[in-house]
Amino acid sequence: MLKPFDYYRPATKDEAVELLKQSNSKIMAGGTDLLVSMRNGAIKPEVIVDIKGIEELRGISIDNDVLRIGATVTINEIIDSNKIKEIFPVLVEAGSVLASYQVRNRATVAGNLCNASPAADMAPALLVLQAEAEVYGSRGLRQIPLKDFFAGVKKTNLAQDEVLTSIKVPIRLGKGKYIKKARIKGPDLSTVGVACFKEDGKLRIAVGACAPTPRLVELNVSAMTRKEIFETAKTEVMNVISPIDDVRASAEYRKALVEIFVERILEEVL
Amino acid sequence: MGREELLKKEITVTVNGETFTKSVSCNKTLLSFLRDDLYLTGTKEGCGEGECGACTVIMDGKPVNSCLVLAVEADGHEILTIEGLSRNGKLHPIQEAFIRYQGIQCGFCTPGMIMSAKALLDRNPHPTEEEIKDAISGNLCRCTGYKPIINAIKDVAERGEKGE
């Protein structure tokens, strides 16, 4: 049983921002994280602001070499998008291992980021693609690079009255991959998630579920030998993660897995 | 008017082809609305948190966990539940196959499982075994070990009988 709350479905982002000024309000997009948190009492909003009615938050588009993913775009929309399959298959890979088909029909990419679970599957993939969050609030529009978006476990740098309106990804040629370790073959949170993207002399690796926030490493590998790339990548990645023991795995297991996954992912991408 | 009344909204939902207009509390899930307001108790609550799939219904052609949809979100939308599959007392081919292959034991996962299967065959009439497993991976079954369910779905696909 969910505690009683009031529900609004604004038609514009200004209406949404006005409603969100109430400190006991929360944004609802897919609702697949929100409702679970409300049910287990982790959060108790008295006002729900459903942003699915805001037209400009919908859809996937390409403008001037930038891929724009609207805030209400679901994970399955990403997986089914021919544009995204062609330009950034790493996003399709990450989306495909997120929860179940039913959840993916409701869950949004933006929501996965805003919920800010350290294990969010879309985060490492979007980090290595240098995604930016476009955010709108009472002070207007601003862009937050995704690497500056996460503040801690389930915390972002969004203000109470701010809405993530779209995710922008600069379109570049390169090779990406996402590997996820989970306890079972079926739907599960990631024990460890590693994404990688290589374009020309630049290599980016991001790791999820191994620190309070998803962690990104950016390397310039143009002057490195293959052996140096492997060694530097592993060292740099191990430096930015701080895994813990939890129900899914021990810190030791996660560290061991990250090293192996960095190797595997580089074998594929280099 | 008490606070309870203020937190209600009127919704219009089409369920299994029939349109209903009802007043619901904002905090009511679609699952609860189907079961308690419309008496369509075929859809089950297994976990209430979108992990087991027992509450799976088809919303605007897409399978969703109805425990994670608010009734107010369903306003203006179309829902298909297990009750909407059989026509004039005749079972849907998927229901018949589940019986033939013994894909049902306790039956609790069955409505959700069949809705996932229907949604799969609607979007992909000839799925591979891997695709079937992926499509039903959000539906947990404690009884059958899944093999008979997979075989039932394969059979419907092979016969080209996905039905309507």
XYZ file of C-alpha atoms in Angstrom:
434
model
C 0.000 0.000 0.000
C 1.394 3.348 -0.997
C 0.808 6.243 1.396
C -1.655 8.810 0.008
C -0.255 11.505 -2.241
C -1.443 14.042 -4.776
C -0.693 13.462 -8.441
C -0.173 16.050 -11.155
C 0.497 15.659 -14.839
C 1.809 19.034 -16.057
C 1.801 19.825 -19.775
C 4.906 22.030 -19.745
C 8.261 22.009 -18.007
C 7.466 25.384 -16.364
C 4.370 23.888 -14.750
C 6.489 20.965 -13.564
C 9.155 23.229 -12.067
C 6.492 25.253 -10.248
C 5.054 22.070 -8.722
C 8.501 20.815 -7.770
C 9.134 23.854 -5.596
C 7.251 21.917 -2.916
C 9.945 20.128 -0.916
C 7.756 17.038 -0.512
C 7.382 16.544 -4.279
C 9.047 14.020 -6.558
C 9.278 13.588 -10.315
C 7.712 10.504 -11.846
C 8.708 9.230 -15.259
C 8.674 5.425 -15.573
C 7.988 4.991 -11.882
C 9.941 1.731 -11.716
C 12.377 3.034 -9.088
C 10.089 5.675 -7.546
C 7.201 3.381 -6.679
C 9.514 0.734 -5.222
C 11.171 3.342 -2.962
C 7.777 4.652 -1.915
C 6.493 1.197 -1.154
C 9.445 0.319 1.085
C 9.194 3.673 2.846
C 12.588 4.958 1.743
C 10.871 8.100 0.449
C 7.480 9.566 1.332
C 6.566 12.200 -1.231
C 3.199 13.873 -0.804
C 3.158 15.235 -4.351
C 4.005 13.283 -7.510
C 4.776 15.232 -10.682
C 4.315 12.973 -13.708
C 6.423 14.409 -16.522
C 5.205 12.009 -19.216
C 2.676 14.578 -20.409
C 5.357 17.087 -21.395
C 5.702 16.855 -25.180
C 9.230 18.245 -25.455
C 10.632 15.562 -23.139
C 9.770 12.828 -25.633
C 11.732 11.205 -28.408
C 15.158 10.448 -29.753
C 16.618 12.878 -32.294
C 19.841 13.898 -33.958
C 20.715 17.586 -34.382
C 24.111 18.788 -35.599
C 26.042 15.668 -34.634
C 24.436 15.469 -31.216
C 22.194 12.593 -30.206
C 19.396 13.842 -28.014
C 17.510 11.403 -25.759
C 14.386 12.977 -24.237
C 13.746 12.542 -20.518
C 10.737 10.279 -20.998
C 12.394 7.935 -23.518
C 12.159 4.371 -22.203
C 14.932 1.777 -22.201
C 13.055 -0.315 -24.784
C 12.757 2.718 -27.065
C 16.575 2.923 -26.977
C 16.943 -0.795 -27.744
C 14.433 -0.609 -30.602
C 15.895 2.562 -32.115
C 17.602 1.941 -35.455
C 19.419 5.255 -35.079
C 20.957 4.199 -31.781
C 21.732 0.643 -32.935
C 23.739 2.209 -35.742
C 25.509 5.045 -33.926
C 25.981 3.782 -30.367
C 25.379 0.029 -30.018
C 26.950 0.265 -26.532
C 23.724 1.991 -25.380
C 21.664 -0.900 -26.756
C 23.983 -3.362 -24.959
C 23.570 -1.542 -21.658
C 19.805 -1.170 -22.032
C 19.359 -4.844 -22.941
C 20.677 -6.035 -19.590
C 18.696 -3.580 -17.502
C 15.925 -5.290 -15.473
C 13.207 -7.136 -17.436
C 11.294 -6.473 -20.649
C 8.276 -5.304 -18.658
C 10.333 -2.848 -16.600
C 12.105 -1.593 -19.723
C 8.762 -0.616 -21.248
C 8.323 1.937 -18.461
C 11.806 2.734 -17.112
C 13.477 5.762 -18.699
C 17.170 6.399 -19.416
C 16.902 9.740 -17.606
C 15.290 8.050 -14.624
C 18.086 5.484 -14.436
C 20.543 8.393 -14.141
C 18.452 10.506 -11.745
C 17.801 7.551 -9.425
C 21.606 7.460 -9.261
C 22.054 3.912 -8.067
C 25.808 3.216 -8.061
C 24.911 0.176 -10.182
C 22.824 2.005 -12.794
C 23.427 0.244 -16.119
C 22.997 3.234 -18.412
C 25.497 5.365 -16.459
C 28.815 3.710 -17.421
C 27.743 3.531 -21.080
C 26.742 7.200 -21.175
C 29.833 8.278 -19.223
C 32.227 6.778 -21.774
C 30.281 8.572 -24.499
C 30.791 11.922 -22.697
C 27.061 12.481 -22.318
C 25.645 15.671 -20.846
C 22.443 16.175 -18.925
C 20.330 19.121 -19.983
C 18.516 20.328 -16.909
C 15.720 22.883 -16.449
C 14.716 24.572 -13.220
C 13.527 27.884 -11.787
C 16.902 29.388 -12.664
C 16.569 28.288 -16.254
C 18.444 25.825 -18.436
C 21.870 24.351 -17.703
C 24.081 21.527 -19.000
C 25.763 19.152 -16.588
C 28.449 16.816 -17.950
C 27.467 13.360 -16.763
C 30.798 12.923 -14.989
C 29.729 15.844 -12.715
C 26.149 14.650 -12.330
C 26.409 12.061 -9.572
C 26.976 13.269 -6.003
C 26.774 10.019 -4.045
C 24.680 6.914 -3.505
C 21.258 7.799 -4.965
C 22.215 11.494 -5.000
C 22.612 13.802 -7.950
C 23.564 17.454 -8.291
C 20.044 18.411 -9.316
C 18.192 21.027 -7.261
C 14.772 20.119 -5.834
C 12.934 21.991 -8.560
C 15.092 20.841 -11.486
C 14.052 18.410 -14.188
C 16.482 16.546 -16.401
C 14.936 17.371 -19.774
C 17.241 15.479 -22.123
C 20.520 13.606 -22.380
C 22.889 14.857 -25.079
C 25.573 12.627 -26.550
C 28.111 14.009 -29.051
C 28.195 11.698 -32.056
C 31.678 10.381 -32.718
C 33.059 7.397 -34.524
C 34.506 4.778 -32.256
C 34.029 1.369 -30.685
C 32.150 0.797 -27.461
C 31.159 -2.104 -25.270
C 29.366 -2.802 -21.996
C 29.928 -5.904 -19.866
C 27.720 -6.600 -16.869
C 28.222 -9.176 -14.163
C 25.097 -10.237 -12.326
C 24.328 -13.139 -10.000
C 21.919 -14.762 -12.472
C 21.346 -14.918 -16.207
C 17.988 -13.244 -15.767
C 17.208 -9.719 -14.595
C 19.406 -8.512 -11.735
C 21.224 -5.448 -10.492
C 24.820 -5.387 -11.630
C 27.471 -6.759 -9.311
C 29.965 -5.017 -11.587
C 29.356 -3.094 -14.830
C 32.163 -1.954 -17.125
C 31.786 0.229 -20.227
C 34.465 1.299 -22.666
C 34.654 3.592 -25.675
C 37.650 4.109 -27.917
C 37.841 6.859 -30.503
C 41.154 7.571 -32.262
C 43.767 8.039 -29.538
C 41.276 8.394 -26.696
C 40.095 5.622 -24.437
C 37.395 5.957 -21.801
C 36.419 3.290 -19.294
C 33.616 3.575 -16.748
C 32.739 1.234 -13.900
C 29.454 0.833 -12.063
C 28.620 -0.842 -8.757
C 32.155 -0.406 -7.442
C 31.963 2.988 -5.743
C 29.292 5.355 -4.359
C 28.913 6.676 -7.899
C 29.742 5.328 -11.377
C 33.421 6.087 -12.036
C 35.062 7.292 -15.247
C 38.646 7.073 -16.419
C 39.781 9.015 -19.487
C 43.077 8.150 -21.141
C 45.047 9.440 -24.064
C 46.533 6.294 -25.533
C 47.864 7.580 -28.862
C 51.502 7.178 -27.819
C 51.068 3.879 -25.977
C 51.872 0.359 -27.035
C 49.134 -2.226 -26.662
C 50.804 -3.583 -23.528
C 51.042 -0.080 -22.041
C 47.376 0.552 -22.748
C 46.344 -2.608 -20.899
C 48.557 -1.817 -17.916
C 47.686 1.863 -17.674
C 43.972 1.209 -18.082
C 43.946 -1.391 -15.337
C 45.967 0.781 -12.937
C 43.887 3.904 -13.544
C 40.592 2.030 -13.184
C 41.663 0.286 -9.974
C 42.612 3.731 -8.607
C 39.125 5.226 -9.021
C 37.007 2.391 -7.667
C 36.300 1.630 -4.020
C 34.015 -1.417 -3.954
C 32.326 -2.617 -0.792
C 31.114 -5.958 0.516
C 27.367 -6.237 0.040
C 24.677 -8.858 -0.594
C 25.785 -9.293 -4.190
C 29.554 -9.714 -3.764
C 32.596 -8.930 -1.670
C 34.888 -5.997 -2.394
C 37.625 -8.493 -3.198
C 35.483 -10.260 -5.768
C 34.527 -6.978 -7.398
C 38.144 -5.837 -7.624
C 39.148 -9.137 -9.213
C 36.262 -8.937 -11.657
C 36.937 -5.335 -12.675
C 40.504 -6.221 -13.616
C 39.352 -9.143 -15.723
C 36.565 -7.142 -17.355
C 38.940 -4.288 -18.252
C 41.138 -6.843 -20.001
C 38.211 -8.445 -21.809
C 36.726 -5.169 -22.855
C 40.045 -3.914 -24.221
C 40.510 -7.138 -26.183
C 37.243 -6.329 -27.926
C 37.631 -2.611 -28.373
C 41.279 -2.185 -29.321
C -14.405 17.060 1.725
C -11.816 15.077 3.632
C -8.219 14.766 2.419
C -9.021 11.333 1.039
C -11.551 12.801 -1.391
C -9.149 15.523 -2.528
C -6.576 12.912 -3.495
C -8.885 11.143 -5.934
C -9.035 11.492 -9.674
C -11.493 10.335 -12.314
C -9.959 8.022 -14.879
C -11.222 6.492 -18.116
C -9.557 3.210 -19.011
C -10.345 0.632 -21.665
C -9.838 -2.879 -20.309
C -10.278 -5.910 -22.542
C -12.202 -3.779 -25.001
C -14.595 -2.303 -22.444
C -14.325 1.324 -21.309
C -14.700 2.223 -17.649
C -14.834 5.624 -15.972
C -14.111 5.488 -12.260
C -12.903 7.636 -9.411
C -9.633 6.321 -7.946
C -7.207 7.359 -5.251
C -3.938 8.677 -6.649
C -2.032 6.084 -4.626
C -3.846 3.118 -6.160
C -1.827 0.931 -8.508
C -3.207 -0.329 -11.812
C -2.926 -3.827 -10.342
C -5.164 -2.916 -7.436
C -7.581 -1.102 -9.746
C -7.941 -4.174 -11.981
C -8.404 -6.580 -9.102
C -10.350 -4.532 -6.546
C -12.307 -2.042 -8.646
C -12.959 -4.098 -11.775
C -12.948 -7.539 -10.095
C -10.525 -8.849 -12.723
C -8.620 -11.053 -10.323
C -6.718 -13.024 -12.959
C -3.773 -10.618 -12.638
C -1.821 -11.462 -9.474
C 0.386 -9.641 -7.004
C 3.538 -11.679 -6.384
C 6.032 -9.148 -5.099
C 4.594 -5.665 -5.580
C 7.963 -4.370 -6.718
C 8.300 -5.256 -10.390
C 10.543 -8.311 -9.921
C 8.284 -11.355 -10.366
C 6.044 -10.469 -13.305
C 2.898 -12.073 -11.858
C 1.134 -8.735 -12.371
C 2.040 -8.449 -16.056
C -0.656 -6.897 -18.254
C -0.441 -5.453 -21.738
C -0.755 -1.655 -21.828
C -1.066 -0.071 -25.279
C 0.394 -3.228 -26.754
C 3.350 -3.431 -24.341
C 3.764 -5.806 -21.396
C 4.242 -3.915 -18.124
C 4.263 -4.723 -14.407
C 0.906 -3.347 -13.278
C 2.188 -3.078 -9.692
C 4.464 -0.302 -10.901
C 1.822 1.641 -12.817
C -0.552 3.961 -10.977
C -4.211 3.711 -11.943
C -4.132 7.444 -12.715
C -1.326 6.812 -15.209
C -3.627 4.424 -17.079
C -6.164 7.191 -17.759
C -6.817 7.245 -21.492
C -4.932 3.998 -22.143
C -5.816 0.458 -23.237
C -5.209 -2.533 -21.044
C -5.363 -6.216 -21.921
C -5.483 -8.721 -19.068
C -5.599 -12.518 -19.020
C -9.372 -12.319 -18.919
C -9.283 -10.647 -22.309
C -7.596 -13.543 -24.076
C -10.337 -16.108 -24.332
C -13.201 -15.268 -26.688
C -16.756 -16.562 -26.338
C -15.610 -19.272 -23.978
C -12.896 -20.434 -26.369
C -9.347 -20.430 -25.021
C -6.565 -18.506 -26.736
C -3.983 -20.715 -28.526
C -1.377 -19.731 -25.926
C -3.667 -20.831 -23.080
C -4.344 -24.131 -24.856
C -0.638 -24.746 -25.400
C 0.147 -24.064 -21.720
C -2.369 -26.747 -20.784
C -1.103 -29.207 -23.413
C 2.523 -28.843 -22.366
C 1.740 -28.729 -18.638
C 3.178 -25.262 -18.342
C 0.819 -24.681 -15.391
C 1.083 -26.207 -11.914
C -0.069 -23.866 -9.175
C -1.109 -21.352 -11.810
C -0.012 -18.251 -9.930
C 2.601 -17.103 -12.463
C 0.434 -18.186 -15.368
C -1.598 -15.064 -16.179
C 1.503 -12.867 -16.167
C 3.512 -15.489 -18.047
C 0.866 -15.803 -20.745
C 0.622 -12.025 -21.156
C 4.406 -11.862 -21.629
C 4.156 -14.703 -24.145
C 1.352 -12.973 -26.041
C 3.270 -9.718 -26.154
C 6.326 -11.599 -27.454
C 4.474 -13.377 -30.241
C 2.714 -10.153 -31.214
C 6.046 -8.408 -31.794
C 8.056 -11.458 -32.884
C 5.929 -14.314 -34.276
C 8.927 -16.654 -34.713
C 11.190 -16.223 -31.700
C 14.271 -18.343 -31.078
C 14.510 -20.187 -27.776
C 16.872 -17.474 -26.523
C 14.374 -14.797 -27.462
C 11.605 -16.661 -25.630
C 13.747 -16.961 -22.516
C 14.620 -13.283 -22.660
C 10.970 -12.300 -23.110
C 9.823 -14.291 -20.085
C 12.876 -13.560 -17.931
C 10.764 -11.049 -16.008
C 8.235 -13.755 -15.064
C 9.233 -16.038 -12.197
C 7.828 -19.554 -11.863
C 8.511 -21.710 -8.805
C 6.805 -24.829 -10.077
C 7.533 -25.863 -13.646
C 11.231 -25.255 -14.111
C 10.273 -23.158 -17.170
C 10.906 -25.862 -19.807
C 7.221 -26.728 -20.357
C 6.424 -22.999 -20.598
C 9.139 -22.438 -23.189
C 7.945 -25.465 -25.141
C 4.341 -24.241 -25.059
C 5.370 -20.854 -26.460
C 7.580 -22.497 -29.097
C 4.665 -24.669 -30.140
C 2.314 -21.717 -30.628
C 5.016 -19.946 -32.646
C 5.659 -22.981 -34.817
C 1.997 -23.471 -35.540
C 1.772 -19.813 -36.506
C -1.206 -19.644 -34.227
C -0.506 -16.531 -32.237
C -4.170 -15.651 -32.492
C -5.614 -12.246 -31.759
